[in-house]
Tab-separated table of C-alpha atoms and ligand atoms in Angstrom:
chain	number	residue	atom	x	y	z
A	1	UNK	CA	-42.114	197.389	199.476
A	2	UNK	CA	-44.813	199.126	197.633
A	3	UNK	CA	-42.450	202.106	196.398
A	4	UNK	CA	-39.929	199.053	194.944
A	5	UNK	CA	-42.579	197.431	193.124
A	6	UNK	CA	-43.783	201.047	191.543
A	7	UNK	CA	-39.527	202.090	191.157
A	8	UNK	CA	-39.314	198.480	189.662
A	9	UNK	CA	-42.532	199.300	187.081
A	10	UNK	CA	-41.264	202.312	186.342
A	11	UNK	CA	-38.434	201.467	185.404
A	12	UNK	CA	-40.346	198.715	182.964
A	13	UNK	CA	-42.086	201.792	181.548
A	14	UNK	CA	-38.714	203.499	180.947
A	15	UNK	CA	-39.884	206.724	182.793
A	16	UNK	CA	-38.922	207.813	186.587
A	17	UNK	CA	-38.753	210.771	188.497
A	18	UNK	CA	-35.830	212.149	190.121
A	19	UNK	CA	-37.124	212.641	193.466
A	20	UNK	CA	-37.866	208.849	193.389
A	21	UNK	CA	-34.675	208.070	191.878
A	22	UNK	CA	-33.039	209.977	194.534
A	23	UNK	CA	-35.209	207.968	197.704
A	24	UNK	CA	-34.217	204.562	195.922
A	25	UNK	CA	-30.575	205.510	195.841
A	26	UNK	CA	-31.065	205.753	199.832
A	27	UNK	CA	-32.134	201.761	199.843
A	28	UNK	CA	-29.324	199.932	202.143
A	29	UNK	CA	-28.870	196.887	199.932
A	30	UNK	CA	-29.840	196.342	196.075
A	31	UNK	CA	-31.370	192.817	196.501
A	32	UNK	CA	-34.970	194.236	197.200
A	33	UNK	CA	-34.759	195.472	193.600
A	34	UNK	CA	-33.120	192.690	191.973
A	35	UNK	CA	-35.614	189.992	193.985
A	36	UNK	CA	-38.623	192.269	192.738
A	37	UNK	CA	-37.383	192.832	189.696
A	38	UNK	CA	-37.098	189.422	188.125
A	39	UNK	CA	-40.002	188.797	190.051
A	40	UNK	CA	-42.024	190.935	188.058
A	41	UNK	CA	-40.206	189.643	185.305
A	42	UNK	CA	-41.740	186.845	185.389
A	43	UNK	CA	-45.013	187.989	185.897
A	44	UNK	CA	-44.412	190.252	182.810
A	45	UNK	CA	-43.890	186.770	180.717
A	46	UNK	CA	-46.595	185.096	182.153
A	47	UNK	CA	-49.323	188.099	181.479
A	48	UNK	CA	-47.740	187.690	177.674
A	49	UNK	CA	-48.227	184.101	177.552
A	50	UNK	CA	-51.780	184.723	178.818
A	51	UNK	CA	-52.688	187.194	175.968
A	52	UNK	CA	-50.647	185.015	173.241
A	53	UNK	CA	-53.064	181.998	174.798
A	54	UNK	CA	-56.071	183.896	174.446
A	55	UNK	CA	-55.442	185.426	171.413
A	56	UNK	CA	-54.934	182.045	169.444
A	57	UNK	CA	-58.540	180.943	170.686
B	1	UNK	CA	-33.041	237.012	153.067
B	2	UNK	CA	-30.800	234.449	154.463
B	3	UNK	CA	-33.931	234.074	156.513
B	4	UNK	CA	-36.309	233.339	154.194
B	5	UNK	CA	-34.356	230.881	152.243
B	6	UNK	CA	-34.244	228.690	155.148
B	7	UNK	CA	-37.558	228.839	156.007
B	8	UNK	CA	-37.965	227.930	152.455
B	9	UNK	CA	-36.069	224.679	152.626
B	10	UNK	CA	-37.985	224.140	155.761
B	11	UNK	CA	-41.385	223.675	153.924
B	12	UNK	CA	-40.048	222.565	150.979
B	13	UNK	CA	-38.491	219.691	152.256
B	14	UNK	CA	-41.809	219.117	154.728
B	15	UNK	CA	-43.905	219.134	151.729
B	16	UNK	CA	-41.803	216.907	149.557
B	17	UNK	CA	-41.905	214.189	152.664
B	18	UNK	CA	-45.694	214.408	152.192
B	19	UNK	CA	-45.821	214.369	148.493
B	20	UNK	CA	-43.443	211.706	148.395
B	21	UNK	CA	-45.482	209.340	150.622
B	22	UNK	CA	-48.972	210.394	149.062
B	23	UNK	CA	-47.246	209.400	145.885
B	24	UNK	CA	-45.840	205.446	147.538
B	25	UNK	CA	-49.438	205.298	148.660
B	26	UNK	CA	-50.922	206.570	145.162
B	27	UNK	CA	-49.014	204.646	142.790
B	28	UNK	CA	-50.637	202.155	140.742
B	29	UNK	CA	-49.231	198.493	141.971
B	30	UNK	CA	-48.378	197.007	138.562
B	31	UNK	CA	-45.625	199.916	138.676
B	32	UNK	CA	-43.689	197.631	141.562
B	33	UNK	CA	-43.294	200.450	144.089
B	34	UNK	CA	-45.779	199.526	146.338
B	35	UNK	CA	-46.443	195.908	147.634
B	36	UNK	CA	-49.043	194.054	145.821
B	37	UNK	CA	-53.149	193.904	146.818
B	38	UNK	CA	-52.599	190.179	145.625
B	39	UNK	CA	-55.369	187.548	144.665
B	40	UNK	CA	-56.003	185.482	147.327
B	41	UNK	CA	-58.427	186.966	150.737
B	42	UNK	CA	-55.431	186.930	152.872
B	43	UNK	CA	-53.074	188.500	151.025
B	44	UNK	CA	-55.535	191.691	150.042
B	45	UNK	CA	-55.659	191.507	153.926
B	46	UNK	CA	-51.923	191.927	154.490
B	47	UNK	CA	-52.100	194.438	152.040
B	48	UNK	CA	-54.625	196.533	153.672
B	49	UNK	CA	-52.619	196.250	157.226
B	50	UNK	CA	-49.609	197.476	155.063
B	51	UNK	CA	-51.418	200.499	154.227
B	52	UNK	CA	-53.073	201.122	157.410
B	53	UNK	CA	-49.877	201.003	159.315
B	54	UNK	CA	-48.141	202.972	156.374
B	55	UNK	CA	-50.541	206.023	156.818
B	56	UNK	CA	-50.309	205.882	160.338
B	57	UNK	CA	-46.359	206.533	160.026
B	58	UNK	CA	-47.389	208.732	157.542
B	59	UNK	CA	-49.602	211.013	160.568
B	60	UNK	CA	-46.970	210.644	162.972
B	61	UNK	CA	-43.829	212.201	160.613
B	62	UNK	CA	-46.285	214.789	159.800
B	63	UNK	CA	-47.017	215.802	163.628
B	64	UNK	CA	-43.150	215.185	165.083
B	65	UNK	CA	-41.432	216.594	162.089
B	66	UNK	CA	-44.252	219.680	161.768
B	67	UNK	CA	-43.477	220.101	165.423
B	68	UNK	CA	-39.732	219.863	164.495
B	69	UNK	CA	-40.055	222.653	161.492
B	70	UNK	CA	-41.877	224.761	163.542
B	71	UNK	CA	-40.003	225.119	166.491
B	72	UNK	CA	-36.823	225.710	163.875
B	73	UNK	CA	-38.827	228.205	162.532
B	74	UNK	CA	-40.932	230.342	164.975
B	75	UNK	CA	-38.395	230.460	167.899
B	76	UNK	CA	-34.960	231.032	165.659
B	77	UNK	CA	-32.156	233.168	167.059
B	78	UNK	CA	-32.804	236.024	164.848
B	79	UNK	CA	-35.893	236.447	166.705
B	80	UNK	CA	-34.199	236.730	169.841
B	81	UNK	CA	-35.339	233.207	171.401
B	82	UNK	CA	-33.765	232.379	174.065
B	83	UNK	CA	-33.036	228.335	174.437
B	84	UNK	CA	-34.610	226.835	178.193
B	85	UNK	CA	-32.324	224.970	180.318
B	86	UNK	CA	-34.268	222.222	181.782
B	87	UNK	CA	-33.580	218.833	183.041
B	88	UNK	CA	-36.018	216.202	182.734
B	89	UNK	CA	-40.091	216.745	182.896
B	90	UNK	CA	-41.764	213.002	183.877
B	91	UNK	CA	-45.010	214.470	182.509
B	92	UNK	CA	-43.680	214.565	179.353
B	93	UNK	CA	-41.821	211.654	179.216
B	94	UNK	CA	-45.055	209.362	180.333
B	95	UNK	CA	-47.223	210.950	177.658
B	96	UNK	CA	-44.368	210.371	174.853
B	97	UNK	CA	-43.860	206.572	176.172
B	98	UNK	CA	-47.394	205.875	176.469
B	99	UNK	CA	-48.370	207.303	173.017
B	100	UNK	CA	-46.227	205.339	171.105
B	101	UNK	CA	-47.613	201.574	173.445
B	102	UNK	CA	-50.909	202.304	172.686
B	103	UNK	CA	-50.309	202.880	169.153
B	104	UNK	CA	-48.512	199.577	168.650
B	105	UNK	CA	-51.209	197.592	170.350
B	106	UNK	CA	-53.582	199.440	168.613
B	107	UNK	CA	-51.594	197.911	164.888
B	108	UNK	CA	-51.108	194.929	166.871
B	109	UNK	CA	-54.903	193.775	166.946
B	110	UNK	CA	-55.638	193.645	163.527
B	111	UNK	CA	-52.370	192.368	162.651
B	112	UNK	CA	-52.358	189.397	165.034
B	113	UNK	CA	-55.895	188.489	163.665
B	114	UNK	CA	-54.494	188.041	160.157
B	115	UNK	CA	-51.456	186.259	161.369
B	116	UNK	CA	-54.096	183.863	162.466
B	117	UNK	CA	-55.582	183.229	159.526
B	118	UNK	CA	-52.381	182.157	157.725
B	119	UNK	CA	-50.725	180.010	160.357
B	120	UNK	CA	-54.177	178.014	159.827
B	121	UNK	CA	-53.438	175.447	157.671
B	122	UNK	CA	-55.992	172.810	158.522
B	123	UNK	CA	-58.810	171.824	156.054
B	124	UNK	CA	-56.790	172.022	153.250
B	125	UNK	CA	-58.139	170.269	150.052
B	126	UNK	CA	-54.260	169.491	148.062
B	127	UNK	CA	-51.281	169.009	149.784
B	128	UNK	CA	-47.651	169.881	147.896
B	129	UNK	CA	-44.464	169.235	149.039
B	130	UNK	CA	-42.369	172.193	147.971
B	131	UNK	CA	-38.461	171.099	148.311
B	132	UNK	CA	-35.781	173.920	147.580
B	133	UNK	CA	-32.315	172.896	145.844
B	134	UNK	CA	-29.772	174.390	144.801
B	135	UNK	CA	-30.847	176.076	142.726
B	136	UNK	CA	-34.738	175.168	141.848
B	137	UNK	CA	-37.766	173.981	143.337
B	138	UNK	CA	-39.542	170.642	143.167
B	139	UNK	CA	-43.123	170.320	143.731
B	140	UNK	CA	-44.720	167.134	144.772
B	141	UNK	CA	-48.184	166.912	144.839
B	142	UNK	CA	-49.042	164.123	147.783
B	143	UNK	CA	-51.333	161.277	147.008
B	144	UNK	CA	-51.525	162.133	143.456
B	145	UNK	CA	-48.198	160.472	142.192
B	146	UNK	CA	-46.699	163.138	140.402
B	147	UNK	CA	-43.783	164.711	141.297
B	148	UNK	CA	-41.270	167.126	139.169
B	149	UNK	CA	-38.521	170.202	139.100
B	150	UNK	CA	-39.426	173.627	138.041
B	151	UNK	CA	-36.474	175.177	136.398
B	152	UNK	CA	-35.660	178.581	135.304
B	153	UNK	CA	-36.544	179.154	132.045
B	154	UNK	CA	-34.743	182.470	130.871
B	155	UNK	CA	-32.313	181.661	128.177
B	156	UNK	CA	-28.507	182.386	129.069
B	157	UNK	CA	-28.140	184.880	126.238
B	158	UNK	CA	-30.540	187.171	128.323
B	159	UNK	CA	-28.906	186.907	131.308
B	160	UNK	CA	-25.801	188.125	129.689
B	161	UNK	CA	-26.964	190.549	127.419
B	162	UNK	CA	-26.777	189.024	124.191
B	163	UNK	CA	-30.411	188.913	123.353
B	164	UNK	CA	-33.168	191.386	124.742
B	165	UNK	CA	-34.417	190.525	127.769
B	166	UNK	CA	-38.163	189.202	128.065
B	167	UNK	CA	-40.585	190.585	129.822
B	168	UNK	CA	-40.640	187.877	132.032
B	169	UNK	CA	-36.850	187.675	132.648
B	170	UNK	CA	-35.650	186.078	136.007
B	171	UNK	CA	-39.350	185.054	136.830
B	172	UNK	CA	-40.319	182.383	134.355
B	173	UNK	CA	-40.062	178.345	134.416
B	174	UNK	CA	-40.509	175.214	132.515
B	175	UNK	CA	-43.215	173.264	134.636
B	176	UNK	CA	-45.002	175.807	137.247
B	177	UNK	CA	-46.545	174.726	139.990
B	178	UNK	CA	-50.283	174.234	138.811
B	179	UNK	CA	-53.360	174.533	141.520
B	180	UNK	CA	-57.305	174.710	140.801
B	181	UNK	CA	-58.944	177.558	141.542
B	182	UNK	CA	-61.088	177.729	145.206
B	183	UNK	CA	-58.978	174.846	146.354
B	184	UNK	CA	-57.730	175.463	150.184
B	185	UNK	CA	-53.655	174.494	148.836
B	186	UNK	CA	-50.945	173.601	151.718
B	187	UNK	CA	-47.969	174.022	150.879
B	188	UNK	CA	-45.617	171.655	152.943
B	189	UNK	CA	-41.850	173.488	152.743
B	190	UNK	CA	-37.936	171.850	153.125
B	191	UNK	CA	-35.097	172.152	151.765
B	192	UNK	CA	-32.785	169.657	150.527
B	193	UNK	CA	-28.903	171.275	150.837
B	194	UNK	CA	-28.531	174.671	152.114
B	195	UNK	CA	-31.705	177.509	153.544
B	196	UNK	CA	-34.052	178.791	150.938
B	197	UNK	CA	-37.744	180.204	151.036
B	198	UNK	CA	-40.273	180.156	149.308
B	199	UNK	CA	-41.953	184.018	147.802
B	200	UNK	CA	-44.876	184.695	145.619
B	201	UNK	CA	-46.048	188.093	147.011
B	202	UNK	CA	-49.266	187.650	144.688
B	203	UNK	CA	-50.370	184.987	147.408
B	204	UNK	CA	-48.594	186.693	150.403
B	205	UNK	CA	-46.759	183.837	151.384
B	206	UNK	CA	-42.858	183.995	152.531
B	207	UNK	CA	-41.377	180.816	154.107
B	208	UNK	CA	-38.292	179.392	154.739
B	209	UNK	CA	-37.380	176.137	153.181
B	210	UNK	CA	-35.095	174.327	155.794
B	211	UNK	CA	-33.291	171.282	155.534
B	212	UNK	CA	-34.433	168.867	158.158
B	213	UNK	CA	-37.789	170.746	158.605
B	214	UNK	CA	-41.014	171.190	157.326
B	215	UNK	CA	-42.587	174.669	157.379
B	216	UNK	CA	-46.661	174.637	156.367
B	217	UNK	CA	-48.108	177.455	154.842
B	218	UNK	CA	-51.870	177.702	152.668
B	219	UNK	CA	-53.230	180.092	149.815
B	220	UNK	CA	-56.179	179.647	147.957
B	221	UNK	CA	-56.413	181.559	144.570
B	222	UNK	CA	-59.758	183.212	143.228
B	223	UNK	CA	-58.494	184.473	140.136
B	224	UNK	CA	-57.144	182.426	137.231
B	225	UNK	CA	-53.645	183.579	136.269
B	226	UNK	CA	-49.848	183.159	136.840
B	227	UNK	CA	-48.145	184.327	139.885
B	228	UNK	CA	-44.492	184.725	139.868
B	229	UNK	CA	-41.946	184.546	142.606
B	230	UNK	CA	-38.109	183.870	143.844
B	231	UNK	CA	-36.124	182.492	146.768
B	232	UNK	CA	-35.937	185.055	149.291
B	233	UNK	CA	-33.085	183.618	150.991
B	234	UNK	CA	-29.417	184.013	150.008
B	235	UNK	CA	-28.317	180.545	148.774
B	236	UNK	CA	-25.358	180.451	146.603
B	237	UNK	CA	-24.283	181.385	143.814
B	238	UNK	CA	-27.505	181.121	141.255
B	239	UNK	CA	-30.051	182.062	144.168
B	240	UNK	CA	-31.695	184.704	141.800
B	241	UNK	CA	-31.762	182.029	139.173
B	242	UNK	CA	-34.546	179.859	141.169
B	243	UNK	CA	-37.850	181.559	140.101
B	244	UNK	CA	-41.589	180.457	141.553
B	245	UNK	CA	-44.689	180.181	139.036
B	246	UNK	CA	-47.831	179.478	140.582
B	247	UNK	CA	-50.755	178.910	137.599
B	248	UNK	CA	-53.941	178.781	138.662
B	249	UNK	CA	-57.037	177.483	136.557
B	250	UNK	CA	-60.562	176.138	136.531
B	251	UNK	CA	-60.664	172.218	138.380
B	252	UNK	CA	-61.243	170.531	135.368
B	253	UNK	CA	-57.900	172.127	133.621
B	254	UNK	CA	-55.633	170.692	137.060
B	255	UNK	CA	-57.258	167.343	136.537
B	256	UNK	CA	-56.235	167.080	133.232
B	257	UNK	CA	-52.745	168.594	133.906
B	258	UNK	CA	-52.367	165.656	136.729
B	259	UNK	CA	-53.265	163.291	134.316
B	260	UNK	CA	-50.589	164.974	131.786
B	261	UNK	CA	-48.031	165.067	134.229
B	262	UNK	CA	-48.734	161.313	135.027
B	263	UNK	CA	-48.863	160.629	131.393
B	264	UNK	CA	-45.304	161.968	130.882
B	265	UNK	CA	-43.662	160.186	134.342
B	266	UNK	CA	-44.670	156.587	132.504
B	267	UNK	CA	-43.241	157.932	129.303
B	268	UNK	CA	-39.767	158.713	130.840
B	269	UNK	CA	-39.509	156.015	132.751
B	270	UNK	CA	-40.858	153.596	129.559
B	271	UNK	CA	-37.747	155.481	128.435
B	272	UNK	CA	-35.167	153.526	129.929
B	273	UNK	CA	-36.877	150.272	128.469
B	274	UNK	CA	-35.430	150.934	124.897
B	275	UNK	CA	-31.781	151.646	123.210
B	276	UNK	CA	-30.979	155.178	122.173
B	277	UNK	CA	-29.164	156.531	119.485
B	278	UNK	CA	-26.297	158.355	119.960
B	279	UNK	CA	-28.096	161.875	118.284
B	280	UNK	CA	-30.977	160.904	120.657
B	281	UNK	CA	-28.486	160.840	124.000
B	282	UNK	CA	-26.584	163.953	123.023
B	283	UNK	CA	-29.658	165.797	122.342
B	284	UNK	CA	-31.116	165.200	125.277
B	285	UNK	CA	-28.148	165.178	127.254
B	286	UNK	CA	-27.372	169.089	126.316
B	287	UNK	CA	-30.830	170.108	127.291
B	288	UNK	CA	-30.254	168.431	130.706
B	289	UNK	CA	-26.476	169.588	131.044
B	290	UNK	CA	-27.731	173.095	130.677
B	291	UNK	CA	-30.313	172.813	133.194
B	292	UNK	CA	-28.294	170.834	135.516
B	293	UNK	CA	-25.130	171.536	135.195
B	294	UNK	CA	-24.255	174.373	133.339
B	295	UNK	CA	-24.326	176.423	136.760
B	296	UNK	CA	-21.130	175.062	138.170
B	297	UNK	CA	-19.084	173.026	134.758
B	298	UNK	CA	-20.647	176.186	132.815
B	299	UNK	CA	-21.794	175.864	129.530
B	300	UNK	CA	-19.035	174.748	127.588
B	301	UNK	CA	-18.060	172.591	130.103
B	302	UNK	CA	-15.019	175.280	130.896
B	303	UNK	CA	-15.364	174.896	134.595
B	304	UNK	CA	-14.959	177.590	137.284
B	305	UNK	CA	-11.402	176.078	138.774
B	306	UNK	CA	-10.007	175.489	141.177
B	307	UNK	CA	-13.597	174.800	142.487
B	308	UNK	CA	-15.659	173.663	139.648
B	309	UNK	CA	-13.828	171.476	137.362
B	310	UNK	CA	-13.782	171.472	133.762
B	311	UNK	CA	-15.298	168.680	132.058
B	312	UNK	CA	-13.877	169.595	128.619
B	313	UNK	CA	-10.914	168.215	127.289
B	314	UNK	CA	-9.468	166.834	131.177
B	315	UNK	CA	-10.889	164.346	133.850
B	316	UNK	CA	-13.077	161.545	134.095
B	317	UNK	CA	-15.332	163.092	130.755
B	318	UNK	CA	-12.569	162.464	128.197
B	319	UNK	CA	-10.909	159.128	129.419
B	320	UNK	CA	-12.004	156.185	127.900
B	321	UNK	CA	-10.614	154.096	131.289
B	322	UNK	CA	-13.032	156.424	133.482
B	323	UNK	CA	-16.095	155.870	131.827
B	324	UNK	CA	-17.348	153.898	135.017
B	325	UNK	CA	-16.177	156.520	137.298
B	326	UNK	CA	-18.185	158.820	135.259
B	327	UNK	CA	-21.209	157.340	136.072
B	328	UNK	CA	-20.957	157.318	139.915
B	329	UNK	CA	-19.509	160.559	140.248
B	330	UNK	CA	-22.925	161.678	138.439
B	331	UNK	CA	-25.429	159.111	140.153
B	332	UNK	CA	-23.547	159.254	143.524
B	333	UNK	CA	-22.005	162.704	143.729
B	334	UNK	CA	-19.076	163.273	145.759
B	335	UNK	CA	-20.063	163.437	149.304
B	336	UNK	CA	-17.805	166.754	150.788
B	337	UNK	CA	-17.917	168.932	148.126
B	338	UNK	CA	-20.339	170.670	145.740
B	339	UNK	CA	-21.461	168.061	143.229
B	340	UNK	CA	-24.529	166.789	144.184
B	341	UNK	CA	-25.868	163.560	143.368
B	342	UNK	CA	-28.290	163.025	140.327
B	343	UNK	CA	-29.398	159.250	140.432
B	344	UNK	CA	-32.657	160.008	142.846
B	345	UNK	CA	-33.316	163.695	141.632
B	346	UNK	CA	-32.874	162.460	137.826
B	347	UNK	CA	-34.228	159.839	135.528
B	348	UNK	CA	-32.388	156.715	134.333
B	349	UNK	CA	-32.838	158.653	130.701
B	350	UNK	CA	-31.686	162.127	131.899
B	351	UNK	CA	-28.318	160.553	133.879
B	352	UNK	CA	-27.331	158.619	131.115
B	353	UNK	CA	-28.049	160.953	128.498
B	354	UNK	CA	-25.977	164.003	130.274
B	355	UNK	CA	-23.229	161.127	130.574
B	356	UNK	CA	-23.357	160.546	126.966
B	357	UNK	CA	-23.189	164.258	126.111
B	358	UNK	CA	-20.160	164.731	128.631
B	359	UNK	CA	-18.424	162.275	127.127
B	360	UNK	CA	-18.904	163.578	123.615
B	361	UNK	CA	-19.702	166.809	123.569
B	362	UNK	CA	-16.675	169.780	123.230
B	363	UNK	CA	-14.104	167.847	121.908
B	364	UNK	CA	-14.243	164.838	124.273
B	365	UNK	CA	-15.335	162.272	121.483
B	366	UNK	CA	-14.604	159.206	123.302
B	367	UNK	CA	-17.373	157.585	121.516
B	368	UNK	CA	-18.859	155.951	124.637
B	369	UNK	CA	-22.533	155.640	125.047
B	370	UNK	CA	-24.216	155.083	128.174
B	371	UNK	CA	-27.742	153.706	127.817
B	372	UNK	CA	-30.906	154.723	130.255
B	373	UNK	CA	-30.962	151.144	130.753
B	374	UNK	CA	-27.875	151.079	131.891
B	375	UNK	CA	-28.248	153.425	134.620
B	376	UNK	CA	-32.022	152.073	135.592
B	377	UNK	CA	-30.277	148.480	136.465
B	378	UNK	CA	-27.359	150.334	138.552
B	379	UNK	CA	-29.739	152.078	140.392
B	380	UNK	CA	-32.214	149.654	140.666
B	381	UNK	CA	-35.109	151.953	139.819
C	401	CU	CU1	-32.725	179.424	147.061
């Protein structure tokens, strides 16, 4: 779980490593990423609302 | 040899990058090649972002292209360098993605700050109503009663090259938009046909003027003087014939211009109260045909067919059974197609007047006279 959410940030970033490329492409089923990834999505949005928020204080 | 003369072009081409941007930083501003300090606080603001975030593109073609040049340059084939065959290196590729994020939050700070300052349009002391149309501006100055267009001013002959152009071409209008100096001025922003916005880069402000909406923006001006500017959004066909004049002067100065401007709405409307002559209608009525309508029925009222129709010597203008017709296409419009309609933008004397002068004017001589009286009782103003 915790080496989805870092693939999943990483891929945010735009930057991975092969060797971790090469362990995700082991994963059984892609729905771990997909769940995660809109997950984090939205968390992404939120943490932008926040800083939009506290910036027009 | 060979060798030389490329590492020649090399440096000469770095150098010229550099010189050239020095020389866009340099430049003096009334030259037009860089953007404007401007006059109000905000806009010397903007114009200090601008630079900051100019010379920081500045330092990073310097480093990537230096690193480009030199790499060209110290490991060439000649000198026997051999090229690596490598595949990815994450290193790298975190430093060179995380470089570039901290730089843009880094411009972002500063730049969000003075986005805050001009989306804040509270406390304002005068509140104008700026309306786009195709193809000039009105200005309406809420709760003081006055209301009026601002038409280009540059004389046709300049625009086609029969007289010398002025040095004001493009950029100059009959009634600019007048504000007192240290006033807090929001400008309220619509449009009344198609998009337009609103530019004076002297006051850094660039808004959209959209039908059906009201954009707000605010400048306050320090310095007495004229600032000129133009739609900035495509809008037909005389879009760079819609110029902006902002004038700002002392409070006492816009008092007495409010009280001119009020002046001269009782005058033209105590207009329609009287009978005109003929000479006074068609006099009139070509100073309003050229402002109004000149753009589409052109100047000698040739037209632009098939979709601008001539006025001179066919239609509505030259028969005497029409001359009701007349009137309503020029009060009403014609809903569907370009002609707009003049009885609300216009007053009783300017409608009936450009009527006259239709009807007379090239050749038509039908005679008829339509009086501002006429036109006041139609439209019940
Ligand atoms: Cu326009």
């Amino acid at each position: 779980m915790l080496d989805v959410i870092k693939s999943v940030l990483a891929a945010f970033f735009g930057v991975q490593s092969e060797a971790n490329r090469q362990r995700d492409f082991q994963a059984a089923s892609p729905w771990m990423f997909i769940v995660v990834g809109i997950a984090l999505a939205a968390v992404f949005v939120l943490i932008v609302a926040g800083v939009a928020w506290l910036a027009a204080q | 040899m060979k060798r030389f003369a490329l590492t020649g072009i090399c440096f000469l081409l770095l150098a010229a990058l550099m010189a050239g941007s020095t020389y866009a930083a340099s430049i003096n501003t009334s030259t037009g090649w860089n953007m404007p300090p401007g006059v109000t606080d905000v806009s010397r603001e903007v114009y200090s972002l601008h630079m900051t975030i100019f010379w920081i593109c500045v330092a990073i073609s310097v480093v990537v292209f230096g690193a480009m040049f030199w790499s060209l340059f110290a490991y060439r084939k000649s000198k026997g360098a051999k090229s690596a065959h490598f595949h990815e290196n994450t290193t790298v590729e975190v430093i060179w993605t995380a470089i570039p994020l901290v730089i843009l939050i880094v411009m972002a700070v500063p730049a969000t700050a003075t986005l805050k300052k001009m989306y804040d349009t509270s406390n304002a002391e005068i509140d104008i109503l700026v309306t786009g149309y195709q193809w000039r501006w009105r200005y309406e100055y809420l709760g003081e009663d006055v209301s009026f267009f601002s038409n280009m001013s540059t004389p046709r002959d300049q625009i086609q090259g029969l007289e010398e152009k002025g040095d004001n071409y493009l950029v100059e209008v009959d009634e600019p938009m007048v504000v007192p100096l240290g006033k807090k001025v929001r400008i309220l922003l619509t449009a009344n046909d198609v998009i337009h916005a609103w530019w004076v880069p002297d006051l850094a402000v660039k808004k959209d003027a959209i039908p059906g909406f009201i954009n707000e923006s605010w400048f306050l001006v320090n310095e007495p003087g004229i600032y000129r500017g133009q739609c900035a959004e495509l809008c037909g066909r005389d879009h760079g014939f819609m110029p902006i004049e902002v004038k700002a002067v002392p409070q006492e100065e816009y008092d007495a211009w409010l009280a001119s401007r009020r002046d001269a709405a009782v005058a033209e409307a105590a207009g329609a109260d009287r009978e005109w002559t003929m000479d006074e209608l068609m006099e009139r009525g070509a100073g309003v045909y050229n402002t109004y309508c000149a753009a589409c029925h052109q100047p000698e009222g040739q037209g632009l067919p098939p979709v601008f129709p001539a006025l001179a010597g066919v239609g509505m203008s030259v028969d005497p059974e029409q001359r009701a017709e007349h009137i309503a296409m020029v009060a009403y419009g014609k809903t569907g197609t370009a002609m707009p309609a003049f009885g609300d933008t216009l007053s009783p004397a300017e409608v009936a007047s450009v009527i006259t002068y239709e009807r007379n004017a090239w050749g038509n001589d039908t005679g008829d006279m339509v009086q501002p009286s006429e036109i006041r009782d139609l439209l019940g103003k």
